PDB file of C-alpha atoms and ligand atoms in Angstrom:
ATOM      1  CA  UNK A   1     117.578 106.771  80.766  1.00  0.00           C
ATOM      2  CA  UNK A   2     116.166 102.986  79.791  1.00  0.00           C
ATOM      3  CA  UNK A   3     118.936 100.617  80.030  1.00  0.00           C
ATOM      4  CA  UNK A   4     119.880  98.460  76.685  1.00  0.00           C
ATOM      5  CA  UNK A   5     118.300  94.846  76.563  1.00  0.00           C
ATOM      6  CA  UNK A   6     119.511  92.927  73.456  1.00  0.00           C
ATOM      7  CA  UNK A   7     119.442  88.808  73.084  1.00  0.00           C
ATOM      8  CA  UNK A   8     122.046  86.961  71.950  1.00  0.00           C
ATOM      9  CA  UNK A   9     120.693  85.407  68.760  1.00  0.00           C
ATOM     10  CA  UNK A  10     123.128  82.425  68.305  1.00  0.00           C
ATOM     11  CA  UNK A  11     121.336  81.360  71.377  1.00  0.00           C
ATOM     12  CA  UNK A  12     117.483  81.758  71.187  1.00  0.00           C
ATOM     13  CA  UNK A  13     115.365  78.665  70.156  1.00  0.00           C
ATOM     14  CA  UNK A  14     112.606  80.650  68.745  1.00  0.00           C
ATOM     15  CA  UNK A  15     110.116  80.019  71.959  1.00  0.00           C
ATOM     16  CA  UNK A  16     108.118  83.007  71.422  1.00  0.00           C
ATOM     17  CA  UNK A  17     108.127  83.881  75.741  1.00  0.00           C
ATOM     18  CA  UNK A  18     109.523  86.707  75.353  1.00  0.00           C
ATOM     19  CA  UNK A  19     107.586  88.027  72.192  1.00  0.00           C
ATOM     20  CA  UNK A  20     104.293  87.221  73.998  1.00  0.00           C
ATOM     21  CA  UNK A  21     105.315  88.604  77.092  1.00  0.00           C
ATOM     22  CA  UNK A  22     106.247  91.852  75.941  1.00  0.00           C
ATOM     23  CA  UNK A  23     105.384  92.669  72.657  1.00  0.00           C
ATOM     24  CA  UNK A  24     106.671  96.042  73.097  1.00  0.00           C
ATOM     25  CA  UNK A  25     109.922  95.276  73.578  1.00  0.00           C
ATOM     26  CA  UNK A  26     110.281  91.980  71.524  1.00  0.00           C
ATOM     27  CA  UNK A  27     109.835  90.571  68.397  1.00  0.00           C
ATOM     28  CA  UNK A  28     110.767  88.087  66.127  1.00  0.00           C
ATOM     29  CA  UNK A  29     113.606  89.239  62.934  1.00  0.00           C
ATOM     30  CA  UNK A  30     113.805  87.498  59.609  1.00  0.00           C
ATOM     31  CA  UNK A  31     115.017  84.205  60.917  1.00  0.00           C
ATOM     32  CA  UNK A  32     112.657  83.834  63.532  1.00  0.00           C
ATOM     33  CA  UNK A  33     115.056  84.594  66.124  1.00  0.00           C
ATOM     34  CA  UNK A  34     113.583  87.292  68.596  1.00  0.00           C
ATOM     35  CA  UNK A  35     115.668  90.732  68.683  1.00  0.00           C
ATOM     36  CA  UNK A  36     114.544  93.665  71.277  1.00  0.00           C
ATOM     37  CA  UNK A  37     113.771  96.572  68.773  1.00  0.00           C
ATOM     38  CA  UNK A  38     112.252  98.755  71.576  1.00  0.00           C
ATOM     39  CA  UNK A  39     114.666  98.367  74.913  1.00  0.00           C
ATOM     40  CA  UNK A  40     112.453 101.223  76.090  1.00  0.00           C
ATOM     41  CA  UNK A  41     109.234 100.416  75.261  1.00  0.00           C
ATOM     42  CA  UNK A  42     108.506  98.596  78.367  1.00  0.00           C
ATOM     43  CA  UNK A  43     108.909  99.128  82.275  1.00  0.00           C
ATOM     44  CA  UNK A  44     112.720  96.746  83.271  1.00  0.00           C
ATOM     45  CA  UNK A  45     110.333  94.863  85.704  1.00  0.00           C
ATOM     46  CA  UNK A  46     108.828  93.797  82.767  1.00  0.00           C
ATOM     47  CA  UNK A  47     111.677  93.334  80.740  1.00  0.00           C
ATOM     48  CA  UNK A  48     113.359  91.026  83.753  1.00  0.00           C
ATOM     49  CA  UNK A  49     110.572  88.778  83.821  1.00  0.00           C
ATOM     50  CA  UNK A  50     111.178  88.158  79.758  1.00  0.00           C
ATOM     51  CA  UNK A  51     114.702  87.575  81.381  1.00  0.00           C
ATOM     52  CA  UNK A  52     114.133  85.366  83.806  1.00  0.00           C
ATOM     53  CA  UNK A  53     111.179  83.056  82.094  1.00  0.00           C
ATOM     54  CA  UNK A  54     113.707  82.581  78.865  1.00  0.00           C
ATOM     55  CA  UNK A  55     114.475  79.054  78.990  1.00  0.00           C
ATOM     56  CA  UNK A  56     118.477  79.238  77.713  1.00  0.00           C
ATOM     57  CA  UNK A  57     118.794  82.614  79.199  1.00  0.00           C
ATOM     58  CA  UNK A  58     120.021  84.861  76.030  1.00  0.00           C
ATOM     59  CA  UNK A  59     118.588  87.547  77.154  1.00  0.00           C
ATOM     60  CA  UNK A  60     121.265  90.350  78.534  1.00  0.00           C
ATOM     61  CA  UNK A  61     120.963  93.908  79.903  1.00  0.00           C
ATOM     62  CA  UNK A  62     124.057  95.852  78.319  1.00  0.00           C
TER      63      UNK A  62
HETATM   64 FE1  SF4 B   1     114.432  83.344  72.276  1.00  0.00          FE
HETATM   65 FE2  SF4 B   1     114.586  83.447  74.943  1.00  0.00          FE
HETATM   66 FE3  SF4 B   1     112.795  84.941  73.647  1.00  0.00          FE
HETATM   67 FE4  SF4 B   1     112.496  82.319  73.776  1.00  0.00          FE
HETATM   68  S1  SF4 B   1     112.436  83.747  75.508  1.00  0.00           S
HETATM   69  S2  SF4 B   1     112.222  83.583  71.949  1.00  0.00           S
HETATM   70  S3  SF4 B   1     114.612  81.603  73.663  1.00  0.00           S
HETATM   71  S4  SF4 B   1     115.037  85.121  73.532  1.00  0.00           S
END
């Protein structure tokens, strides 16, 4: 089973790294603040690299 991936909203400055990085996973909601709407939809090495190239970190597996 994929594990969860969510960001923590309150956090993100809208960079667009991990929406370019993996579209699949990512994307930008209503306020321009990116939200993972597919947790699955994209291999966790992937997914970590989204994780570690955010810039304040509110990205989160749980
Ligand atoms: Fe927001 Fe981080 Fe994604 Fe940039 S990489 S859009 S700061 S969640």
């Amino acid at each position: 089973m994929a594990r969860n991936v969510y960001v923590e909203k309150d956090v993100c400055i809208s960079c667009g790294l991990c929406v370019e990085t993996v579209p699949e996973v990512f994307r930008f909601d209503d306020d321009n603040l990116a939200e993972a709407y597919d947790p699955a939809g994209a291999a966790e090495e992937k997914i970590q690299e989204a994780i570690d190239a955010c810039p304040v970190s509110c990205i989160h597996w749980g």
